[in-house]
Amino acid sequence: MSAKYAAIRALFEALWLSRLPGLLRALSSSRGVIFTLHRVLPEEPADFSPNAILQVQPAFLDYVIERVRDLKLDIVSLDEALERLAAPKPGRRFVVLTFDDAYKDNLRHALPILRRHEAPFTLYVPTALVDGVGELWWQAIEDILARQDAIAMTSEGETDYVDTRTVGQKREAFDTLYWQMRRMPEAERVNLVRSFATAYGYDLDKQCRTLIMDWQELRLFAGDPLCTIGAHTVHHYELAKLPIEQARSEMAQSADILLAQFGQRPAHFSYPLGGPLSAGQREFDLARELGFKSAVTTRPGGLYARHTKAPHALPRVSLNGYFQSRRYVDVFATGAIFSAMGRLTG
């Protein structure tokens, strides 16, 4: 675990031991929290699993739902959350469960838990991935590095051969590749990940079909009355890196496709990756212009009445796979803590 995550763990431990989260929930004007989830898998991650940050175990999700209700927090849909934010006076505090990307494991492992608890949730869908033609590039570079003892890395026209035999070397190579791709224009990033995958015999389309629900599976998932389907672009591109017309098209077309598939236009949107590098005021304005009722980021924070004036830049709290300790759930459920963290890091 990196020094950053070790420091966050130490902070969470201190907060839990202090019993401060309960006091903050009682005194804060935060009305609720939106949780971000991605994958729900029963297996323990391998030693080299940089994307384990995106996965929680079913037992942890089960406990999260039980614990937030023990804390007298309601689990509500996004529509109800917006209504509660707009109410003149605060009512019961609440939690919203959101899942990004439409992973198959959500259907296999998350849905039975959500049904058993009668917990409403939102699933944000990137439509090209459901078609089986997108790139889950962050997982691809992990998978390739996991099985290679050395790789060729090209930057600014120069190629270096990097040793990746040890877990530490693999992590270093992953960080280098990940941030190289994050800093690229999306068209260049697609070309790089495609050529990288081809060089090491990795089938990106097969990976997409293996990890992401197809339309038949998604209809089964979306048919549950607890489910709200939201849009998440077509190709899962970082919108801030696209020309404005392409960004608008990614957002609008994803909603059009979901309307055609399900007979209802999604009212809610999630920005891929969702941090300051991926979405800013231009994207927030586009979400409003395109008629979405809300749009969520991955910027940390709780929900306040003031968010009724900025419903297209809603913060979320990640149920981070590195912090699946039951005692941290009280911290995750305290929006004021993450609003303070967001101000400190923003």
Short mmCIF file of N, CA and C in Angstrom, two decimals, residues 123-276:
data_model
loop_
_atom_site.label_atom_id
_atom_site.label_comp_id
_atom_site.label_asym_id
_atom_site.label_seq_id
_atom_site.Cartn_x
_atom_site.Cartn_y
_atom_site.Cartn_z
N LEU A 123 -27.15 2.28 -11.41
CA LEU A 123 -26.07 1.72 -12.21
C LEU A 123 -25.82 2.65 -13.39
N TYR A 124 -24.59 3.15 -13.51
CA TYR A 124 -24.20 4.02 -14.60
C TYR A 124 -23.54 3.19 -15.70
N VAL A 125 -24.07 3.31 -16.94
CA VAL A 125 -23.73 2.38 -18.01
C VAL A 125 -22.97 3.07 -19.15
N PRO A 126 -21.73 2.64 -19.45
CA PRO A 126 -21.03 3.08 -20.66
C PRO A 126 -21.41 2.13 -21.81
N THR A 127 -22.14 2.62 -22.78
CA THR A 127 -22.84 1.73 -23.71
C THR A 127 -21.91 0.94 -24.63
N ALA A 128 -20.78 1.49 -25.05
CA ALA A 128 -19.87 0.73 -25.92
C ALA A 128 -19.31 -0.49 -25.19
N LEU A 129 -19.11 -0.37 -23.89
CA LEU A 129 -18.61 -1.51 -23.13
C LEU A 129 -19.65 -2.62 -23.09
N VAL A 130 -20.93 -2.25 -23.00
CA VAL A 130 -21.98 -3.26 -23.04
C VAL A 130 -22.06 -3.90 -24.42
N ASP A 131 -21.75 -3.13 -25.46
CA ASP A 131 -21.65 -3.69 -26.82
C ASP A 131 -20.47 -4.65 -26.97
N GLY A 132 -19.53 -4.61 -26.02
CA GLY A 132 -18.37 -5.49 -26.08
C GLY A 132 -17.23 -4.96 -26.91
N VAL A 133 -17.20 -3.64 -27.15
CA VAL A 133 -16.17 -3.08 -28.03
C VAL A 133 -15.37 -1.95 -27.37
N GLY A 134 -15.51 -1.78 -26.07
CA GLY A 134 -14.74 -0.74 -25.39
C GLY A 134 -13.43 -1.27 -24.84
N GLU A 135 -12.67 -0.39 -24.21
CA GLU A 135 -11.42 -0.81 -23.59
C GLU A 135 -11.47 -0.52 -22.09
N LEU A 136 -11.37 -1.55 -21.29
CA LEU A 136 -11.14 -1.35 -19.86
C LEU A 136 -9.62 -1.30 -19.68
N TRP A 137 -9.06 -0.19 -20.14
CA TRP A 137 -7.61 -0.10 -20.30
C TRP A 137 -6.87 -0.21 -18.98
N TRP A 138 -7.46 0.29 -17.90
CA TRP A 138 -6.82 0.23 -16.59
C TRP A 138 -6.64 -1.22 -16.13
N GLN A 139 -7.62 -2.08 -16.45
CA GLN A 139 -7.52 -3.49 -16.10
C GLN A 139 -6.60 -4.22 -17.07
N ALA A 140 -6.60 -3.79 -18.31
CA ALA A 140 -5.75 -4.44 -19.31
C ALA A 140 -4.27 -4.31 -18.95
N ILE A 141 -3.84 -3.12 -18.56
CA ILE A 141 -2.41 -2.98 -18.25
C ILE A 141 -2.05 -3.77 -17.00
N GLU A 142 -2.98 -3.88 -16.05
CA GLU A 142 -2.72 -4.74 -14.89
C GLU A 142 -2.57 -6.20 -15.33
N ASP A 143 -3.49 -6.67 -16.15
CA ASP A 143 -3.47 -8.08 -16.56
C ASP A 143 -2.19 -8.41 -17.34
N ILE A 144 -1.78 -7.51 -18.22
CA ILE A 144 -0.58 -7.75 -19.02
C ILE A 144 0.66 -7.77 -18.12
N LEU A 145 0.77 -6.80 -17.24
CA LEU A 145 1.93 -6.74 -16.36
C LEU A 145 1.99 -7.94 -15.42
N ALA A 146 0.83 -8.44 -15.01
CA ALA A 146 0.79 -9.56 -14.07
C ALA A 146 1.47 -10.80 -14.63
N ARG A 147 1.44 -10.95 -15.97
CA ARG A 147 1.97 -12.19 -16.56
C ARG A 147 3.29 -11.99 -17.30
N GLN A 148 3.81 -10.76 -17.30
CA GLN A 148 5.06 -10.49 -18.01
C GLN A 148 6.22 -10.28 -17.04
N ASP A 149 7.38 -10.78 -17.40
CA ASP A 149 8.60 -10.55 -16.61
C ASP A 149 9.35 -9.31 -17.09
N ALA A 150 8.96 -8.81 -18.27
CA ALA A 150 9.54 -7.59 -18.81
C ALA A 150 8.60 -7.05 -19.87
N ILE A 151 8.60 -5.73 -20.04
CA ILE A 151 7.77 -5.11 -21.07
C ILE A 151 8.56 -4.01 -21.76
N ALA A 152 8.12 -3.67 -22.95
CA ALA A 152 8.66 -2.52 -23.68
C ALA A 152 7.73 -1.34 -23.46
N MET A 153 8.28 -0.23 -23.01
CA MET A 153 7.50 0.99 -22.78
C MET A 153 8.02 2.10 -23.66
N THR A 154 7.12 2.71 -24.43
CA THR A 154 7.51 3.77 -25.36
C THR A 154 6.97 5.10 -24.88
N SER A 155 7.86 6.09 -24.83
CA SER A 155 7.46 7.44 -24.43
C SER A 155 8.26 8.45 -25.24
N GLU A 156 7.56 9.40 -25.84
CA GLU A 156 8.19 10.45 -26.65
C GLU A 156 9.12 9.85 -27.71
N GLY A 157 8.64 8.75 -28.32
CA GLY A 157 9.38 8.15 -29.43
C GLY A 157 10.52 7.24 -29.03
N GLU A 158 10.79 7.12 -27.74
CA GLU A 158 11.87 6.27 -27.28
C GLU A 158 11.30 5.06 -26.55
N THR A 159 11.90 3.89 -26.78
CA THR A 159 11.42 2.65 -26.18
C THR A 159 12.44 2.15 -25.15
N ASP A 160 11.94 1.86 -23.97
CA ASP A 160 12.75 1.27 -22.90
C ASP A 160 12.19 -0.12 -22.58
N TYR A 161 13.10 -1.02 -22.22
CA TYR A 161 12.69 -2.36 -21.78
C TYR A 161 12.78 -2.41 -20.26
N VAL A 162 11.65 -2.69 -19.64
CA VAL A 162 11.52 -2.55 -18.20
C VAL A 162 11.33 -3.93 -17.57
N ASP A 163 12.10 -4.21 -16.53
CA ASP A 163 11.99 -5.45 -15.78
C ASP A 163 10.71 -5.42 -14.94
N THR A 164 9.88 -6.46 -15.03
CA THR A 164 8.63 -6.52 -14.25
C THR A 164 8.48 -7.88 -13.58
N ARG A 165 9.59 -8.41 -13.07
CA ARG A 165 9.53 -9.72 -12.43
C ARG A 165 8.93 -9.66 -11.03
N THR A 166 9.25 -8.62 -10.28
CA THR A 166 8.78 -8.54 -8.90
C THR A 166 7.49 -7.73 -8.82
N VAL A 167 6.77 -7.91 -7.71
CA VAL A 167 5.54 -7.13 -7.49
C VAL A 167 5.85 -5.64 -7.48
N GLY A 168 6.94 -5.27 -6.83
CA GLY A 168 7.31 -3.86 -6.78
C GLY A 168 7.59 -3.29 -8.16
N GLN A 169 8.27 -4.05 -9.00
CA GLN A 169 8.55 -3.58 -10.37
C GLN A 169 7.27 -3.48 -11.18
N LYS A 170 6.36 -4.42 -10.97
CA LYS A 170 5.08 -4.36 -11.68
C LYS A 170 4.29 -3.13 -11.25
N ARG A 171 4.28 -2.83 -9.97
CA ARG A 171 3.55 -1.65 -9.49
C ARG A 171 4.13 -0.37 -10.07
N GLU A 172 5.45 -0.29 -10.10
CA GLU A 172 6.10 0.90 -10.66
C GLU A 172 5.77 1.06 -12.14
N ALA A 173 5.80 -0.06 -12.87
CA ALA A 173 5.47 0.00 -14.30
C ALA A 173 4.01 0.37 -14.51
N PHE A 174 3.13 -0.16 -13.66
CA PHE A 174 1.70 0.17 -13.78
C PHE A 174 1.50 1.67 -13.58
N ASP A 175 2.10 2.22 -12.52
CA ASP A 175 1.93 3.65 -12.26
C ASP A 175 2.41 4.49 -13.43
N THR A 176 3.56 4.09 -14.01
CA THR A 176 4.10 4.84 -15.15
C THR A 176 3.16 4.79 -16.34
N LEU A 177 2.70 3.58 -16.67
CA LEU A 177 1.79 3.43 -17.81
C LEU A 177 0.45 4.11 -17.57
N TYR A 178 -0.07 3.94 -16.37
CA TYR A 178 -1.39 4.51 -16.05
C TYR A 178 -1.36 6.03 -16.24
N TRP A 179 -0.37 6.68 -15.68
CA TRP A 179 -0.36 8.14 -15.75
C TRP A 179 0.08 8.64 -17.13
N GLN A 180 0.87 7.85 -17.84
CA GLN A 180 1.15 8.19 -19.23
C GLN A 180 -0.14 8.24 -20.02
N MET A 181 -1.01 7.25 -19.82
CA MET A 181 -2.27 7.19 -20.55
C MET A 181 -3.25 8.26 -20.06
N ARG A 182 -3.26 8.53 -18.77
CA ARG A 182 -4.18 9.56 -18.26
C ARG A 182 -3.85 10.94 -18.82
N ARG A 183 -2.59 11.18 -19.12
CA ARG A 183 -2.18 12.52 -19.59
C ARG A 183 -2.33 12.68 -21.09
N MET A 184 -2.62 11.59 -21.80
CA MET A 184 -2.73 11.64 -23.25
C MET A 184 -4.11 12.08 -23.70
N PRO A 185 -4.22 12.70 -24.89
CA PRO A 185 -5.53 12.82 -25.52
C PRO A 185 -6.14 11.42 -25.70
N GLU A 186 -7.44 11.33 -25.66
CA GLU A 186 -8.08 10.02 -25.64
C GLU A 186 -7.78 9.21 -26.91
N ALA A 187 -7.71 9.83 -28.06
CA ALA A 187 -7.42 9.09 -29.29
C ALA A 187 -6.02 8.46 -29.21
N GLU A 188 -5.07 9.18 -28.68
CA GLU A 188 -3.71 8.63 -28.52
C GLU A 188 -3.70 7.52 -27.48
N ARG A 189 -4.46 7.70 -26.42
CA ARG A 189 -4.51 6.67 -25.37
C ARG A 189 -5.10 5.38 -25.92
N VAL A 190 -6.17 5.48 -26.72
CA VAL A 190 -6.77 4.29 -27.33
C VAL A 190 -5.75 3.58 -28.22
N ASN A 191 -5.02 4.35 -29.03
CA ASN A 191 -4.01 3.74 -29.91
C ASN A 191 -2.91 3.05 -29.11
N LEU A 192 -2.48 3.70 -28.03
CA LEU A 192 -1.41 3.13 -27.22
C LEU A 192 -1.85 1.84 -26.54
N VAL A 193 -3.02 1.85 -25.93
CA VAL A 193 -3.45 0.63 -25.23
C VAL A 193 -3.73 -0.49 -26.21
N ARG A 194 -4.24 -0.15 -27.39
CA ARG A 194 -4.49 -1.18 -28.40
C ARG A 194 -3.17 -1.79 -28.89
N SER A 195 -2.18 -0.96 -29.15
CA SER A 195 -0.89 -1.49 -29.61
C SER A 195 -0.19 -2.26 -28.49
N PHE A 196 -0.30 -1.79 -27.28
CA PHE A 196 0.30 -2.48 -26.13
C PHE A 196 -0.34 -3.86 -25.95
N ALA A 197 -1.66 -3.91 -26.04
CA ALA A 197 -2.37 -5.19 -25.91
C ALA A 197 -1.99 -6.15 -27.03
N THR A 198 -1.92 -5.63 -28.27
CA THR A 198 -1.55 -6.48 -29.41
C THR A 198 -0.15 -7.05 -29.24
N ALA A 199 0.76 -6.23 -28.75
CA ALA A 199 2.16 -6.68 -28.59
C ALA A 199 2.28 -7.85 -27.63
N TYR A 200 1.36 -7.95 -26.68
CA TYR A 200 1.45 -9.00 -25.67
C TYR A 200 0.30 -10.01 -25.77
N GLY A 201 -0.37 -10.04 -26.93
CA GLY A 201 -1.37 -11.06 -27.18
C GLY A 201 -2.59 -10.97 -26.29
N TYR A 202 -2.98 -9.75 -25.96
CA TYR A 202 -4.11 -9.53 -25.05
C TYR A 202 -5.31 -9.05 -25.86
N ASP A 203 -6.43 -9.75 -25.75
CA ASP A 203 -7.63 -9.46 -26.53
C ASP A 203 -8.54 -8.50 -25.75
N LEU A 204 -8.51 -7.23 -26.10
CA LEU A 204 -9.29 -6.23 -25.39
C LEU A 204 -10.79 -6.44 -25.54
N ASP A 205 -11.23 -6.84 -26.73
CA ASP A 205 -12.66 -7.05 -26.93
C ASP A 205 -13.16 -8.24 -26.11
N LYS A 206 -12.37 -9.31 -26.06
CA LYS A 206 -12.73 -10.46 -25.24
C LYS A 206 -12.78 -10.08 -23.76
N GLN A 207 -11.81 -9.27 -23.35
CA GLN A 207 -11.81 -8.79 -21.96
C GLN A 207 -13.09 -8.04 -21.64
N CYS A 208 -13.50 -7.17 -22.56
CA CYS A 208 -14.71 -6.38 -22.36
C CYS A 208 -15.93 -7.29 -22.25
N ARG A 209 -16.03 -8.26 -23.13
CA ARG A 209 -17.17 -9.19 -23.09
C ARG A 209 -17.17 -10.04 -21.83
N THR A 210 -15.98 -10.34 -21.31
CA THR A 210 -15.86 -11.17 -20.11
C THR A 210 -16.25 -10.40 -18.85
N LEU A 211 -15.90 -9.13 -18.78
CA LEU A 211 -16.07 -8.38 -17.54
C LEU A 211 -17.37 -7.59 -17.46
N ILE A 212 -17.92 -7.18 -18.61
CA ILE A 212 -19.06 -6.26 -18.62
C ILE A 212 -20.32 -7.00 -19.07
N MET A 213 -21.44 -6.67 -18.45
CA MET A 213 -22.72 -7.26 -18.86
C MET A 213 -23.00 -6.99 -20.34
N ASP A 214 -23.61 -7.96 -21.01
CA ASP A 214 -24.15 -7.69 -22.33
C ASP A 214 -25.58 -7.13 -22.17
N TRP A 215 -26.23 -6.82 -23.28
CA TRP A 215 -27.54 -6.16 -23.18
C TRP A 215 -28.59 -7.08 -22.53
N GLN A 216 -28.50 -8.37 -22.80
CA GLN A 216 -29.46 -9.29 -22.19
C GLN A 216 -29.29 -9.32 -20.67
N GLU A 217 -28.05 -9.38 -20.23
CA GLU A 217 -27.79 -9.38 -18.78
C GLU A 217 -28.18 -8.04 -18.17
N LEU A 218 -27.91 -6.97 -18.90
CA LEU A 218 -28.23 -5.65 -18.37
C LEU A 218 -29.74 -5.47 -18.24
N ARG A 219 -30.50 -6.01 -19.18
CA ARG A 219 -31.97 -5.93 -19.07
C ARG A 219 -32.46 -6.66 -17.83
N LEU A 220 -31.85 -7.79 -17.52
CA LEU A 220 -32.21 -8.52 -16.31
C LEU A 220 -31.91 -7.68 -15.07
N PHE A 221 -30.75 -7.05 -15.09
CA PHE A 221 -30.34 -6.21 -13.97
C PHE A 221 -31.24 -4.99 -13.85
N ALA A 222 -31.44 -4.31 -14.98
CA ALA A 222 -32.23 -3.07 -14.97
C ALA A 222 -33.70 -3.32 -14.72
N GLY A 223 -34.15 -4.55 -14.95
CA GLY A 223 -35.56 -4.86 -14.73
C GLY A 223 -35.96 -4.92 -13.28
N ASP A 224 -34.98 -4.94 -12.38
CA ASP A 224 -35.32 -4.94 -10.96
C ASP A 224 -35.86 -3.57 -10.57
N PRO A 225 -36.98 -3.51 -9.85
CA PRO A 225 -37.56 -2.21 -9.50
C PRO A 225 -36.67 -1.37 -8.59
N LEU A 226 -35.68 -1.98 -7.96
CA LEU A 226 -34.75 -1.22 -7.13
C LEU A 226 -33.75 -0.42 -7.95
N CYS A 227 -33.62 -0.75 -9.24
CA CYS A 227 -32.54 -0.22 -10.08
C CYS A 227 -32.96 1.05 -10.81
N THR A 228 -32.08 2.04 -10.78
CA THR A 228 -32.15 3.21 -11.65
C THR A 228 -30.97 3.15 -12.61
N ILE A 229 -31.23 3.21 -13.90
CA ILE A 229 -30.15 3.20 -14.89
C ILE A 229 -29.75 4.64 -15.20
N GLY A 230 -28.45 4.90 -15.12
CA GLY A 230 -27.91 6.21 -15.46
C GLY A 230 -26.95 6.10 -16.62
N ALA A 231 -26.66 7.21 -17.27
CA ALA A 231 -25.73 7.25 -18.41
C ALA A 231 -24.31 7.48 -17.92
N HIS A 232 -23.34 6.94 -18.70
CA HIS A 232 -21.93 7.01 -18.31
C HIS A 232 -21.05 7.15 -19.54
N THR A 233 -21.55 7.85 -20.55
CA THR A 233 -20.96 8.06 -21.87
C THR A 233 -21.06 6.79 -22.72
N VAL A 234 -20.57 6.88 -23.95
CA VAL A 234 -20.51 5.71 -24.83
C VAL A 234 -19.23 4.92 -24.58
N HIS A 235 -18.08 5.60 -24.65
CA HIS A 235 -16.79 4.90 -24.65
C HIS A 235 -16.01 5.02 -23.34
N HIS A 236 -16.60 5.62 -22.32
CA HIS A 236 -15.90 5.79 -21.03
C HIS A 236 -14.65 6.65 -21.20
N TYR A 237 -14.75 7.68 -22.04
CA TYR A 237 -13.65 8.62 -22.22
C TYR A 237 -13.69 9.68 -21.12
N GLU A 238 -12.50 10.22 -20.81
CA GLU A 238 -12.44 11.38 -19.92
C GLU A 238 -12.92 12.60 -20.70
N LEU A 239 -14.05 13.12 -20.33
CA LEU A 239 -14.72 14.13 -21.15
C LEU A 239 -13.93 15.42 -21.26
N ALA A 240 -13.22 15.80 -20.22
CA ALA A 240 -12.48 17.06 -20.24
C ALA A 240 -11.36 17.04 -21.27
N LYS A 241 -10.96 15.86 -21.72
CA LYS A 241 -9.89 15.73 -22.70
C LYS A 241 -10.40 15.73 -24.13
N LEU A 242 -11.71 15.82 -24.31
CA LEU A 242 -12.31 15.78 -25.65
C LEU A 242 -12.70 17.18 -26.11
N PRO A 243 -12.73 17.42 -27.43
CA PRO A 243 -13.35 18.65 -27.95
C PRO A 243 -14.80 18.69 -27.49
N ILE A 244 -15.33 19.89 -27.34
CA ILE A 244 -16.65 20.02 -26.72
C ILE A 244 -17.74 19.28 -27.49
N GLU A 245 -17.70 19.28 -28.82
CA GLU A 245 -18.75 18.59 -29.56
C GLU A 245 -18.66 17.08 -29.38
N GLN A 246 -17.46 16.54 -29.28
CA GLN A 246 -17.30 15.11 -29.04
C GLN A 246 -17.76 14.76 -27.63
N ALA A 247 -17.44 15.62 -26.67
CA ALA A 247 -17.90 15.38 -25.30
C ALA A 247 -19.42 15.38 -25.24
N ARG A 248 -20.04 16.36 -25.90
CA ARG A 248 -21.50 16.42 -25.92
C ARG A 248 -22.08 15.17 -26.57
N SER A 249 -21.47 14.72 -27.65
CA SER A 249 -21.96 13.53 -28.34
C SER A 249 -21.83 12.29 -27.46
N GLU A 250 -20.72 12.14 -26.77
CA GLU A 250 -20.55 11.00 -25.87
C GLU A 250 -21.67 10.95 -24.82
N MET A 251 -22.02 12.10 -24.30
CA MET A 251 -23.04 12.17 -23.25
C MET A 251 -24.43 11.93 -23.84
N ALA A 252 -24.74 12.64 -24.94
CA ALA A 252 -26.08 12.55 -25.52
C ALA A 252 -26.35 11.18 -26.12
N GLN A 253 -25.35 10.64 -26.84
CA GLN A 253 -25.57 9.35 -27.48
C GLN A 253 -25.76 8.23 -26.46
N SER A 254 -25.05 8.31 -25.35
CA SER A 254 -25.23 7.26 -24.34
C SER A 254 -26.66 7.27 -23.82
N ALA A 255 -27.22 8.46 -23.62
CA ALA A 255 -28.61 8.55 -23.18
C ALA A 255 -29.56 8.07 -24.27
N ASP A 256 -29.27 8.41 -25.54
CA ASP A 256 -30.12 7.97 -26.65
C ASP A 256 -30.14 6.44 -26.76
N ILE A 257 -28.98 5.83 -26.61
CA ILE A 257 -28.89 4.37 -26.71
C ILE A 257 -29.65 3.69 -25.57
N LEU A 258 -29.52 4.22 -24.38
CA LEU A 258 -30.24 3.64 -23.24
C LEU A 258 -31.74 3.83 -23.37
N LEU A 259 -32.15 4.96 -23.95
CA LEU A 259 -33.57 5.17 -24.25
C LEU A 259 -34.07 4.12 -25.23
N ALA A 260 -33.29 3.87 -26.27
CA ALA A 260 -33.69 2.88 -27.28
C ALA A 260 -33.75 1.47 -26.68
N GLN A 261 -32.86 1.17 -25.77
CA GLN A 261 -32.80 -0.17 -25.19
C GLN A 261 -33.87 -0.41 -24.14
N PHE A 262 -34.19 0.63 -23.35
CA PHE A 262 -35.06 0.43 -22.19
C PHE A 262 -36.36 1.22 -22.24
N GLY A 263 -36.52 2.06 -23.26
CA GLY A 263 -37.76 2.80 -23.40
C GLY A 263 -37.89 3.98 -22.45
N GLN A 264 -36.82 4.33 -21.78
CA GLN A 264 -36.85 5.46 -20.85
C GLN A 264 -35.49 6.15 -20.89
N ARG A 265 -35.51 7.45 -21.06
CA ARG A 265 -34.26 8.21 -21.12
C ARG A 265 -33.69 8.36 -19.71
N PRO A 266 -32.42 8.05 -19.51
CA PRO A 266 -31.85 8.18 -18.16
C PRO A 266 -31.82 9.64 -17.71
N ALA A 267 -32.17 9.85 -16.46
CA ALA A 267 -32.22 11.20 -15.91
C ALA A 267 -30.93 11.58 -15.18
N HIS A 268 -30.05 10.60 -15.00
CA HIS A 268 -28.86 10.82 -14.19
C HIS A 268 -27.61 10.40 -14.96
N PHE A 269 -26.49 11.06 -14.66
CA PHE A 269 -25.25 10.87 -15.41
C PHE A 269 -24.07 10.77 -14.46
N SER A 270 -23.07 9.99 -14.87
CA SER A 270 -21.82 9.90 -14.13
C SER A 270 -20.66 10.20 -15.08
N TYR A 271 -19.75 11.10 -14.66
CA TYR A 271 -18.58 11.44 -15.47
C TYR A 271 -17.52 10.34 -15.31
N PRO A 272 -17.06 9.72 -16.40
CA PRO A 272 -16.00 8.70 -16.27
C PRO A 272 -14.78 9.26 -15.56
N LEU A 273 -14.27 8.48 -14.66
CA LEU A 273 -13.17 8.80 -13.74
C LEU A 273 -13.57 9.91 -12.77
N GLY A 274 -14.17 10.97 -13.25
CA GLY A 274 -14.93 11.89 -12.41
C GLY A 274 -14.18 12.88 -11.55
N GLY A 275 -12.83 12.88 -11.62
CA GLY A 275 -12.06 13.84 -10.85
C GLY A 275 -11.83 15.12 -11.63
N PRO A 276 -11.08 16.07 -11.05
CA PRO A 276 -10.85 17.36 -11.71
C PRO A 276 -10.18 17.25 -13.08
#
